[in-house]
Coordinates of C-alpha atoms and ligand atoms in Angstrom, one line a residue:
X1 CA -24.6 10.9 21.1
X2 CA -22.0 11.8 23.2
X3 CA -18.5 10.9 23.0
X4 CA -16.8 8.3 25.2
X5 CA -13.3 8.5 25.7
X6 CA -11.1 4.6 25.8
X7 CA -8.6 5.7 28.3
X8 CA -6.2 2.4 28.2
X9 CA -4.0 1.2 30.8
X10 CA -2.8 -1.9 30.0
X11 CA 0.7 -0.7 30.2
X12 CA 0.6 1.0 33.5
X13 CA -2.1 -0.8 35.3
X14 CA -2.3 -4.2 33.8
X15 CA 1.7 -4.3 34.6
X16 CA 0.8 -4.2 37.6
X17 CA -0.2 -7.7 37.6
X18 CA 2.2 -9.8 39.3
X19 CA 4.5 -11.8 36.9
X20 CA 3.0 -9.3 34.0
X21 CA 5.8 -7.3 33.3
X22 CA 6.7 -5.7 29.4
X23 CA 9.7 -5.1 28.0
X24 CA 10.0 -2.1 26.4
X25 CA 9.8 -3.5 22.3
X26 CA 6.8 -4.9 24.1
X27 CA 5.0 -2.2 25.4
X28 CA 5.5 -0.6 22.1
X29 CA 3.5 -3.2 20.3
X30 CA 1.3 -3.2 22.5
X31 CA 0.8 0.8 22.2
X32 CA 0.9 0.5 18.1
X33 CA -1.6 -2.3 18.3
X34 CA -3.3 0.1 20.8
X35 CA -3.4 3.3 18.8
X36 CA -4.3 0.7 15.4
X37 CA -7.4 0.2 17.4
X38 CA -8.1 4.4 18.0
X39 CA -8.0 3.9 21.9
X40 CA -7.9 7.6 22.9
X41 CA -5.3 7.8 25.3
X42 CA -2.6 5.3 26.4
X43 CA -1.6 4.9 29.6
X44 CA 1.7 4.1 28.8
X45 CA 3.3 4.0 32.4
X46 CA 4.7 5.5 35.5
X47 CA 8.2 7.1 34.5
X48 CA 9.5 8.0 38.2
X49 CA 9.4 4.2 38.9
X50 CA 12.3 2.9 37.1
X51 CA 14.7 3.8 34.1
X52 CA 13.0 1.1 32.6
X53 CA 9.9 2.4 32.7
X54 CA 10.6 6.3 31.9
X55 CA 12.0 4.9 28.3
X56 CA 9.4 3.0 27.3
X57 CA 7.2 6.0 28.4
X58 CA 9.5 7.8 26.0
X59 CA 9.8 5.2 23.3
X60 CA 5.7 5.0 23.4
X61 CA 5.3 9.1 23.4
X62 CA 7.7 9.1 20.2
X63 CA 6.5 6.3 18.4
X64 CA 2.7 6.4 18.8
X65 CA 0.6 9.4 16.6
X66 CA -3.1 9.1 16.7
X67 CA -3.4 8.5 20.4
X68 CA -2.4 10.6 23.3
X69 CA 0.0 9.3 25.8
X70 CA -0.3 9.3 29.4
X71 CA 2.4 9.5 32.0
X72 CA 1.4 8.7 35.6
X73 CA 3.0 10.6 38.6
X74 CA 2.0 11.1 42.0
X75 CA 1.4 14.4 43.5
X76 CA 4.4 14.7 43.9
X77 CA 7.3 17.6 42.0
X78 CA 10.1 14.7 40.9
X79 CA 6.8 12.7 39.4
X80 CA 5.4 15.2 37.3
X81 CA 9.3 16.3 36.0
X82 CA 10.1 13.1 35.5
X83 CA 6.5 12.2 33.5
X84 CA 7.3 15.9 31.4
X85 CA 10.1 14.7 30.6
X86 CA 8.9 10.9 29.3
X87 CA 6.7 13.0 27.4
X88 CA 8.4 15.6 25.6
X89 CA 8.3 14.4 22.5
X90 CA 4.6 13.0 22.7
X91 CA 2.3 14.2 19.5
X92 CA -0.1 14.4 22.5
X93 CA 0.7 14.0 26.2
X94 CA -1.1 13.9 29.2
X95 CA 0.2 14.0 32.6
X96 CA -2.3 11.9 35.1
X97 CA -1.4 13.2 38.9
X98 CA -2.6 11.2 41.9
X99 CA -3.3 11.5 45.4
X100 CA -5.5 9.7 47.7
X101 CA -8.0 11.3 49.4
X102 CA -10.1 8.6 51.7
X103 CA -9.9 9.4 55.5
X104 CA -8.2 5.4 55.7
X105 CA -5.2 6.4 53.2
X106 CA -4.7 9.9 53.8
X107 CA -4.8 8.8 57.7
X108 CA -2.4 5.1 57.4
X109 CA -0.8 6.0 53.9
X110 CA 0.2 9.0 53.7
X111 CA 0.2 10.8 57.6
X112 CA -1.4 14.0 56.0
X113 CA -3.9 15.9 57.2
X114 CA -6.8 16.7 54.7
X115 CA -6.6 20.0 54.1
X116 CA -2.7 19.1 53.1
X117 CA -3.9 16.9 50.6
X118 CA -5.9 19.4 49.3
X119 CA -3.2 21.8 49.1
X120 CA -0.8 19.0 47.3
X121 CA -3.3 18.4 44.5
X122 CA -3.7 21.6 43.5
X123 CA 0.3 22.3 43.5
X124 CA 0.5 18.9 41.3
X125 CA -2.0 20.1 38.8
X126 CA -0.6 23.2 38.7
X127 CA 3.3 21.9 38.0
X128 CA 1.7 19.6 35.5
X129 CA 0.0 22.6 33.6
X130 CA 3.9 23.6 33.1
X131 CA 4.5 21.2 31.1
X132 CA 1.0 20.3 29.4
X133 CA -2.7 21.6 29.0
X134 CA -3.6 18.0 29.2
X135 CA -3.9 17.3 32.8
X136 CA -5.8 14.4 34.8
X137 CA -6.3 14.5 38.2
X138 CA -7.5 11.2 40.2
X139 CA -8.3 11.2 44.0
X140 CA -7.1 7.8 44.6
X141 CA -9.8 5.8 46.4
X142 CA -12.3 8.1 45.5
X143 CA -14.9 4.9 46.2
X144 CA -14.1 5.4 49.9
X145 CA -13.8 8.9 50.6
X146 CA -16.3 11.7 51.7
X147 CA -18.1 13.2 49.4
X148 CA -18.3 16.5 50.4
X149 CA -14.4 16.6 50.9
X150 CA -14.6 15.2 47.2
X151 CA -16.4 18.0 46.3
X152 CA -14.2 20.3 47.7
X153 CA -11.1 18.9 46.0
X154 CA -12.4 18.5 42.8
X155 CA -13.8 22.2 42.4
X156 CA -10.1 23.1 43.7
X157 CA -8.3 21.1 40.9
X158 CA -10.5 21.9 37.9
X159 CA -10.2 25.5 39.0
X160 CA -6.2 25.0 39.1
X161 CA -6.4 23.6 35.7
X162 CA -7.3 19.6 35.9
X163 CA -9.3 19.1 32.3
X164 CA -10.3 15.5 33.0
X165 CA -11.4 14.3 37.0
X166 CA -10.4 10.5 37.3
X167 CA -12.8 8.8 40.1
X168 CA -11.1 5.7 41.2
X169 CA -12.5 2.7 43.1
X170 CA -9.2 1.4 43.8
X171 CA -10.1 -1.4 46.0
X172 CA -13.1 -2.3 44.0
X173 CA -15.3 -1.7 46.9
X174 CA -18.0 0.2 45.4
X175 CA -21.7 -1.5 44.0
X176 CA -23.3 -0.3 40.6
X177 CA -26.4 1.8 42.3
X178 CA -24.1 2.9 44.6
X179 CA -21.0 4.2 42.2
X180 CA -23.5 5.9 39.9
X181 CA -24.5 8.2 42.1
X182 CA -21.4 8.9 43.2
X183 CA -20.6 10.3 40.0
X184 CA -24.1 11.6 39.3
X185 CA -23.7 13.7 42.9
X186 CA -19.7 15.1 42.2
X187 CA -21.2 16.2 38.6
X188 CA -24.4 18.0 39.9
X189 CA -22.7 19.6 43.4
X190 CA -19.4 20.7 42.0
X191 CA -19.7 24.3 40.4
X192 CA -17.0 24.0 38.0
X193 CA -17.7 20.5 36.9
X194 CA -18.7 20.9 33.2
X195 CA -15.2 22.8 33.4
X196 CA -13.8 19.1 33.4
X197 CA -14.4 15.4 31.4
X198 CA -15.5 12.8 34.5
X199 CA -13.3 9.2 33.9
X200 CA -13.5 6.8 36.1
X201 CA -11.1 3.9 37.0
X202 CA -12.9 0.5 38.5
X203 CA -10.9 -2.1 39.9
X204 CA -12.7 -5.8 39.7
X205 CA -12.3 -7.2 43.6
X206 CA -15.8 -7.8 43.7
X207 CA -16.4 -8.9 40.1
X208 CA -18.3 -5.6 39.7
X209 CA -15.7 -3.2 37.7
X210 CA -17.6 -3.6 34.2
X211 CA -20.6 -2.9 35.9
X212 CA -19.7 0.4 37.8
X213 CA -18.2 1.6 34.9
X214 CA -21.5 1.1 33.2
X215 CA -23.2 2.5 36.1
X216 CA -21.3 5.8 35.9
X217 CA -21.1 6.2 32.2
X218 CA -25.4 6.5 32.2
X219 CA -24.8 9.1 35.2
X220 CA -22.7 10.9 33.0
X221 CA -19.2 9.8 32.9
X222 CA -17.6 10.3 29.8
X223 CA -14.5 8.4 29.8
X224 CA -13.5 5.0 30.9
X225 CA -10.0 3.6 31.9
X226 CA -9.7 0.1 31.3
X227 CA -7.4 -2.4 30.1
X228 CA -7.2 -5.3 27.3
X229 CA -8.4 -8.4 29.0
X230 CA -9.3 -6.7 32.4
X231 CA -5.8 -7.1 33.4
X232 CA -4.6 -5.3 35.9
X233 CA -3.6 -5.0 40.1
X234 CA -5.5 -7.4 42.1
X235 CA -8.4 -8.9 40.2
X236 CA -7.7 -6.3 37.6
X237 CA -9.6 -3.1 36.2
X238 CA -12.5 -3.4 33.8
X239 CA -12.0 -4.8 30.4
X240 CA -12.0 -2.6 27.4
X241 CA -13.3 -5.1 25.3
X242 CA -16.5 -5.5 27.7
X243 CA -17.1 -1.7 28.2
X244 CA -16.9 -0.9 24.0
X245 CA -18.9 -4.0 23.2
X246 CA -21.5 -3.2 26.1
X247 CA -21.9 0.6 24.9
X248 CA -22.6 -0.7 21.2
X249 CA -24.7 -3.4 21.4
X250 CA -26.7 -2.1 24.1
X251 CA -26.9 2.0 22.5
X252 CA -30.8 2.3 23.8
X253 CA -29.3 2.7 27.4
X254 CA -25.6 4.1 26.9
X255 CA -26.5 7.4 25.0
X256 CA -22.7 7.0 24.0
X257 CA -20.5 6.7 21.2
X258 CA -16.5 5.1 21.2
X259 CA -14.5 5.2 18.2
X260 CA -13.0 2.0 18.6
X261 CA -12.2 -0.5 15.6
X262 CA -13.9 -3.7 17.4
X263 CA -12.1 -5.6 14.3
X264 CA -9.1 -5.2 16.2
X265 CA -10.7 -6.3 19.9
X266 CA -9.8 -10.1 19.3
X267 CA -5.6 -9.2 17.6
X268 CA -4.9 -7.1 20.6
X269 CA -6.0 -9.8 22.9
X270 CA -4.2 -11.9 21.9
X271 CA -0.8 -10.0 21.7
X272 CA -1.3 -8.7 25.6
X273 CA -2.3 -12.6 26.3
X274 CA 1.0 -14.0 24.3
X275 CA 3.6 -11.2 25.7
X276 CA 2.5 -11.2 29.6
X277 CA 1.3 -14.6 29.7
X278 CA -1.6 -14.5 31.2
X279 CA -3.5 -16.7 29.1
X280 CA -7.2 -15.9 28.7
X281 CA -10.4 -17.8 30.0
X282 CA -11.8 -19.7 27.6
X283 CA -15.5 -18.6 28.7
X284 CA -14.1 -14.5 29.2
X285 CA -17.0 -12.4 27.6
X286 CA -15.9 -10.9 24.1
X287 CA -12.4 -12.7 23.7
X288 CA -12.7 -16.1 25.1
X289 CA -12.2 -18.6 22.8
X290 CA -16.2 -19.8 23.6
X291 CA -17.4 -16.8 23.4
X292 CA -19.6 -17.3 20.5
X293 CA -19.7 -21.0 20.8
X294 CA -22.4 -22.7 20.8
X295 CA -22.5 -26.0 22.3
X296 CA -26.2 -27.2 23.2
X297 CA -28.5 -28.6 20.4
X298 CA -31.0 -26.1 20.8
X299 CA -28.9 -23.0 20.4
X300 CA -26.9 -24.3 17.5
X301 CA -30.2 -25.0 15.9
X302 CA -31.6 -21.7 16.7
X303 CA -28.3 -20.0 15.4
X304 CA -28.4 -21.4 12.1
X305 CA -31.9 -20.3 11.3
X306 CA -31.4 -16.5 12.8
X307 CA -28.3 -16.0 14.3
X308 CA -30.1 -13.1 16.8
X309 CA -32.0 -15.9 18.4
X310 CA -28.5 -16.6 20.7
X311 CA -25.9 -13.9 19.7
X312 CA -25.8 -10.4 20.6
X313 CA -22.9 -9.5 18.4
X314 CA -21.1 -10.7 15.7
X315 CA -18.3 -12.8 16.1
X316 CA -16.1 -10.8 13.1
X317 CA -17.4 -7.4 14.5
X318 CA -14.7 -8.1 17.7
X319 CA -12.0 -9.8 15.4
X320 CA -12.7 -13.5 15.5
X321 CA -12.2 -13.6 11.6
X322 CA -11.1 -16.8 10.2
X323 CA -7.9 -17.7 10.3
X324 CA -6.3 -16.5 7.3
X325 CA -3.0 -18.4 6.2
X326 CA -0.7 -15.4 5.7
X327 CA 2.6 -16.8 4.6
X328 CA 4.2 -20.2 4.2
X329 CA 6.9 -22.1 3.1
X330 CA 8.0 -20.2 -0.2
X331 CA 7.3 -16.6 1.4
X332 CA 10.6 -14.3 1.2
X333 CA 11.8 -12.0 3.7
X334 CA 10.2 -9.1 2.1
X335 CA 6.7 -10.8 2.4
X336 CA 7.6 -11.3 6.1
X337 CA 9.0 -8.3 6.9
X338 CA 5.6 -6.6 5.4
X339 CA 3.5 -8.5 7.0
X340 CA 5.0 -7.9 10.7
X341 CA 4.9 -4.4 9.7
X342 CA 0.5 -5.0 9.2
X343 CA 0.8 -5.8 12.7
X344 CA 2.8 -3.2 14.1
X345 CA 5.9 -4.7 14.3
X346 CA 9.0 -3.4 13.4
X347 CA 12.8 -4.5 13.8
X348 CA 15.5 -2.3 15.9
X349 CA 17.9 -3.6 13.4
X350 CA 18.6 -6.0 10.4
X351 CA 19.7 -8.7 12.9
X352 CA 17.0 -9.4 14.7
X353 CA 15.1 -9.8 11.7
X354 CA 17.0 -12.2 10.4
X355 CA 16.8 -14.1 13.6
X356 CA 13.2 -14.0 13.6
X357 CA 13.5 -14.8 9.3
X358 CA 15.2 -17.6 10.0
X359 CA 12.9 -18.7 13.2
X360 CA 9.8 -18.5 10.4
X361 CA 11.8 -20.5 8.2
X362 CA 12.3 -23.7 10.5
X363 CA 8.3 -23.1 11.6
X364 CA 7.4 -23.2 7.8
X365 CA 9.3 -26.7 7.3
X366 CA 6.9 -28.5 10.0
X367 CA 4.1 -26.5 9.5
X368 CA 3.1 -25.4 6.0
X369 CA 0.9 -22.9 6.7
X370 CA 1.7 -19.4 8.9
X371 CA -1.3 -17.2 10.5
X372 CA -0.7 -14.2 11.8
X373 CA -1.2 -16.0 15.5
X374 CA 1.6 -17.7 14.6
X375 CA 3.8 -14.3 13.9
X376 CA 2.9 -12.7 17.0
X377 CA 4.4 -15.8 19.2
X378 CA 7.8 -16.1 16.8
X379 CA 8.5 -12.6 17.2
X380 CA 7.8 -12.6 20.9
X381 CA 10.7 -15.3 21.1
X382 CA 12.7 -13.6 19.1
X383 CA 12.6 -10.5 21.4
X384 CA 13.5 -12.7 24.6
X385 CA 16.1 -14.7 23.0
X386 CA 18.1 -11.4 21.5
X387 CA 18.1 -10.6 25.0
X388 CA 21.5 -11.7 26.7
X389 CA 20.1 -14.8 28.2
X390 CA 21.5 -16.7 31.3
X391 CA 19.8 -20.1 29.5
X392 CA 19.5 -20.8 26.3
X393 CA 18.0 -24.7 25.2
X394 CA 20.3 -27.0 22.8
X395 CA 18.6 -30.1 22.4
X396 CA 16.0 -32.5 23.5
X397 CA 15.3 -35.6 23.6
X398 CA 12.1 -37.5 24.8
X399 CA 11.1 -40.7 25.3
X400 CA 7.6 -41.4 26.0
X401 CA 5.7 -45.1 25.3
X402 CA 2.6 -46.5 26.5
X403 CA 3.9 -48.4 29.6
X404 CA 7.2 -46.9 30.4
X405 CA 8.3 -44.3 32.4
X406 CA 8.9 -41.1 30.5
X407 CA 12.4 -40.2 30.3
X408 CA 13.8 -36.6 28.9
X409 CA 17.4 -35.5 27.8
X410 CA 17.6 -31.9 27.8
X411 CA 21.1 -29.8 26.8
X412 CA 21.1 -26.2 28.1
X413 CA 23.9 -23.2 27.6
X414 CA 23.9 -22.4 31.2
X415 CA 26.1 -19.0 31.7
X416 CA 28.1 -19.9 28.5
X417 CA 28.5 -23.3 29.6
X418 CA 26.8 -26.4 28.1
X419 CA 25.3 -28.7 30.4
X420 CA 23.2 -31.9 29.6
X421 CA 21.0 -33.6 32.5
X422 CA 18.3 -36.6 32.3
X423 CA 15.4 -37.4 34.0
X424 CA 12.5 -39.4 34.3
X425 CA 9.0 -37.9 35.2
X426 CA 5.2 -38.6 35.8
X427 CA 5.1 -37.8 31.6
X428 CA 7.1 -36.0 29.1
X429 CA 7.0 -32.4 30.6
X430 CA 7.6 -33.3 33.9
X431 CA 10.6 -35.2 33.0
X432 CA 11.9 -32.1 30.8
X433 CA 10.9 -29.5 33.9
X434 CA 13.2 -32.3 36.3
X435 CA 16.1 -32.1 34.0
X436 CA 16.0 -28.4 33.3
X437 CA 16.4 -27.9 37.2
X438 CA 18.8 -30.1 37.9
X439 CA 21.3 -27.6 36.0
X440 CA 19.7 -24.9 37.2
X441 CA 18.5 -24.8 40.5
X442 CA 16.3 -21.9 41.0
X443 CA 14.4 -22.6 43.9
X444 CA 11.2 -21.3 42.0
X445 CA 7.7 -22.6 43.0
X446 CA 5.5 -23.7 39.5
X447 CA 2.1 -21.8 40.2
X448 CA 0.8 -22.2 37.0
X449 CA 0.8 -24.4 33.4
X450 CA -1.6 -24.2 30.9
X451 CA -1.6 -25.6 26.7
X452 CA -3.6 -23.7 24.8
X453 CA -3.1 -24.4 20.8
X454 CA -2.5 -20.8 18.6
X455 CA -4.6 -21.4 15.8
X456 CA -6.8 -24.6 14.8
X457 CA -6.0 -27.9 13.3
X458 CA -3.8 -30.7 14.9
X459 CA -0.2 -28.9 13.4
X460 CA -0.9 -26.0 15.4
X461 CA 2.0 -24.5 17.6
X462 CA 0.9 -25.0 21.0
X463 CA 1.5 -21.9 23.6
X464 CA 2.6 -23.2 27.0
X465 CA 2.4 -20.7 29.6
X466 CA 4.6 -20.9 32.8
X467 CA 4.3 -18.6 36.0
X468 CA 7.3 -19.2 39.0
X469 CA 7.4 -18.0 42.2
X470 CA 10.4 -17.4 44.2
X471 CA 11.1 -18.1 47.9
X472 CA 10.2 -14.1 48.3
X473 CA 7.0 -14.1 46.7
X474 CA 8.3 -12.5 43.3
X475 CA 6.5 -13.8 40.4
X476 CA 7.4 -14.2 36.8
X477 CA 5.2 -15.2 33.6
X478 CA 6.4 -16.5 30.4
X479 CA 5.3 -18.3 27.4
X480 CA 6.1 -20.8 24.9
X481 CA 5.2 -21.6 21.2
X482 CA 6.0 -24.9 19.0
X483 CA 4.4 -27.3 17.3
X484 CA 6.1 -30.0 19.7
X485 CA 4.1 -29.2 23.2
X486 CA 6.5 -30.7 25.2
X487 CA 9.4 -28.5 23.3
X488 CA 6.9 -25.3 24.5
X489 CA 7.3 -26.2 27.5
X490 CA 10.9 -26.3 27.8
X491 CA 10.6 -22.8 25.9
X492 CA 8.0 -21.2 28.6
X493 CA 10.0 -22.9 31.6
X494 CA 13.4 -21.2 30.5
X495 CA 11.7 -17.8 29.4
X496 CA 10.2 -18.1 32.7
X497 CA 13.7 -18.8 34.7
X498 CA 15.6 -16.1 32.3
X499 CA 13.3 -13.7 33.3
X500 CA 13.6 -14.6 37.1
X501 CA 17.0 -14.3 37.0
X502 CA 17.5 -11.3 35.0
X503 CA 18.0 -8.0 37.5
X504 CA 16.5 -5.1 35.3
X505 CA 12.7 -7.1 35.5
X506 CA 13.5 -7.4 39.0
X507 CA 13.1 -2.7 38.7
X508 CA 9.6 -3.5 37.9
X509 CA 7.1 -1.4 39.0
X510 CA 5.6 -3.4 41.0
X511 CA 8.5 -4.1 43.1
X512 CA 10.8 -0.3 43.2
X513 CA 9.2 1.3 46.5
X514 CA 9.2 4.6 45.2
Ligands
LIG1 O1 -6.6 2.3 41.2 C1 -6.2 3.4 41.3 O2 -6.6 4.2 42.2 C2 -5.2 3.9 40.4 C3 -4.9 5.3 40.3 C4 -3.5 5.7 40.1 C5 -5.8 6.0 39.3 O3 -4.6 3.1 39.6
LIG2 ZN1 -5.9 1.2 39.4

């Protein structure tokens, strides 16, 4: 069995879903969790597009060990410095160079003619061989170009020293049949191409990215890039969790091996669900919560004589392990500090663990018994509230009876200020969402609000996620934990407003033409 290389890019890709932007703590839990699950290479950003993103390029290259990090930089001399330099300090780095090469974006997008294209991919490989021997080359839109100029460029870059060839279907235009022998055509025609590993890099417009990622895999790619929950631009890239569980369970047509813990499939879901905010389906293959639920008669009963009858995996095999209680009531800091350390998550200094020490403290009064669920979403709000914060929430009060109009008190710190504002709503949360923008008028449109509870049982904390647009079209996520709903969703409203307002998210990728 071959090898199949996990090529993640959750951190550069899947950011680029709007509203999904990471701070940099975050994207280096995300990477630890990442490299705890033996991905092979993290994608870890785009370091030419903001300060904000070359550090956390750099905080991932010097903090993560058993996976090589990827920098992504166009074709382009200040790209590839800029990625060298983000990667300096990388146990492993790989510089991933770009330039489209379909007759609609080398016509519209870039004014170039083709044979200058050419030319510019082979002088970005060749600058990225200065700085690594780890070089990935990707003719964007690869799903829409010609494949005899394909040919032409590939042979070009392997021979100026590209080791891996990254075919894209950027705008997810490309069918299963159709993508396969794409690949099966680039690896017989091109004369140099067992000089180089063949990736490719689906994007999900049509539903299809799982399945053209299959497709090329049997024609004989041998790494896939995909990202934790399918996140991603658009309708996203295909989802890691799909592609590693497909190439198991089905091993009589994928004559391929990954070295991916599964175990860890469910945890990281979660995390990349809790920090962006985009919450996940409940019927999503591998990671929704019904993913191994059975509901009809017949299936249950079939289940619980031979669970193959319905299930093709096992539910513990991707991480949907009990709920183990982890700490409670009488646990001291050492236990919690040790246990956020088992999940990859360490403090930039003594204070903010005692902020989030005495955050688990006040959770392990009203609820008794702490899951690791539970962990992720405290330490998530401790990150955004160290943050300077233009709001922070005092106090509530809510009144809500059969009968009566719901009526909600809320006290904020607005700018250093407090403020207090009440309102009456359709129920509880609305009345808190009225009050909270009375003080603060932000001019944001509510797009989305969703409850979904952490762990089981009725004292679980409830995660409330928010997304706001602005009058611009500028998008923001945010979430919420407590075992009061209505208190999570003052949280997710004001993490969702703090991050509006704040200028460095506003350097996000997605929005710095660079
Ligand atoms: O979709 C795409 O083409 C990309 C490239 C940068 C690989 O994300
Ligand atoms: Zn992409």
């Amino acid at each position: 069995m071959d090898k199949l290389i996990i090529f993640d890019t959750t951190l550069r890709d899947g950011e680029q879903s709007p509203g999904a932007s990471m701070t940099k703590e975050e994207k280096l839990r995300i990477a630890k969790a990442l490299e705890k699950m033996q991905v092979d290479v993290i994608e870890a950003g785009f370091p030419v597009a903001s300060p904000g993103d070359f550090e956390a390029v750099q905080m991932v290259a010097r903090n993560v060990q058993n996976s090589t990090v990827c920098g992504l930089a166009r074709a382009i001399d200040k790209d590839i410095e800029s990625a060298g330099a983000a990667l300096k300090d990388a146990n492993s780095a790989r510089i991933h160079t770009f330039i489209a090469t379909s007759p609609i974006h080398m016509k519209y997008k870039l004014r170039m003619q083709a044979d200058q294209v050419l030319e510019q991919a082979v002088a970005a490989v060749k600058k990225a061989r200065s700085f690594t021997d780890n070089v990935e080359f990707s003719p964007e839109d690869a799903g829409r170009s010609d494949l005899d100029y394909l040919c032409r460029v590939i042979e070009a870059v392997i021979k100026a020293g590209a080791k891996t060839i990254n075919i894209p279907d950027t705008v997810g235009y490309n069918v299963p049949e159709q993508f396969g022998t794409l690949i099966h055509n680039l690896i017989t025609k091109i004369p140099n191409s067992d000089q180089a590993i063949f990736s490719v890099h689906c994007h999900n417009d049509l539903g299809l990215a799982v399945a053209n990622s299959l497709s090329a895999v049997v024609n004989g790619a041998r790494q896939v890039e995909c990202t934790i929950n399918g996140l991603g631009e658009r309708a996203g890239n295909a989802a890691l969790e799909e592609i590693v569980m497909a190439v198991r369970t089905r091993k009589d047509i994928f004559s391929v091996n990954s070295h991916i813990d599964t175990t860890q499939i469910v945890p990281c879901s979660r995390l990349v669900s809790s920090i962006t905010g985009f919450p996940v389906q409940p019927n999503k293959a591998i990671v929704g919560a019904n993913a191994f639920a059975h509901e009809s008669g017949i299936h249950q009963d079939g289940v619980l004589k031979s669970r193959e009858t319905y299930e093709i995996m096992r539910a513990q095999d991707v991480g949907w392990i009990d709920n183990s209680i982890v700490l409670g009531k009488h646990s001291g800091r050492n236990a919690f500090r040790t246990r956020l350390k088992d999940l990859g998550i360490e403090f930039t200094s003594e204070q903010k663990l005692n902020d989030a020490f005495a955050k688990f403290k006040l959770l392990a009064d009203k609820k008794h018994e702490i899951f690791d669920e539970d962990l992720q979403a405290l330490v998530t709000e401790t990150h955004l509230s160290a943050e300077q914060s233009k709001i922070d929430l005092i106090y509530i009060t809510v009144c809500s009876e059969t009968g009566e109009i719901p009526q909600a008190k809320v006290t904020l710190q607005v700018d250093g200020k407090e403020q207090q504002a009440t309102e009456q709503g359709s129920g509880p949360v609305d009345a808190v969402f009225k009050a909270i923008d009375k003080m603060v008028n932000s001019q944001t449109h509510l797009q989305l609000f969703s409850v979904n509870n952490i762990t089981n049982g009725t004292d679980a904390q409830g995660e409330v996620t928010v997304r706001l647009a602005g009058q611009d079209g500028y998008i923001v996520n945010a979430q919420g934990a407590d075992t009061d709903i209505v208190v999570a969703a003052a949280k997710a409203y004001i993490s969702a407003l703090n991050k509006f307002f704040d200028p460095k998210e506003r350097e996000h990728p997605q929005r710095v033409n660079v």
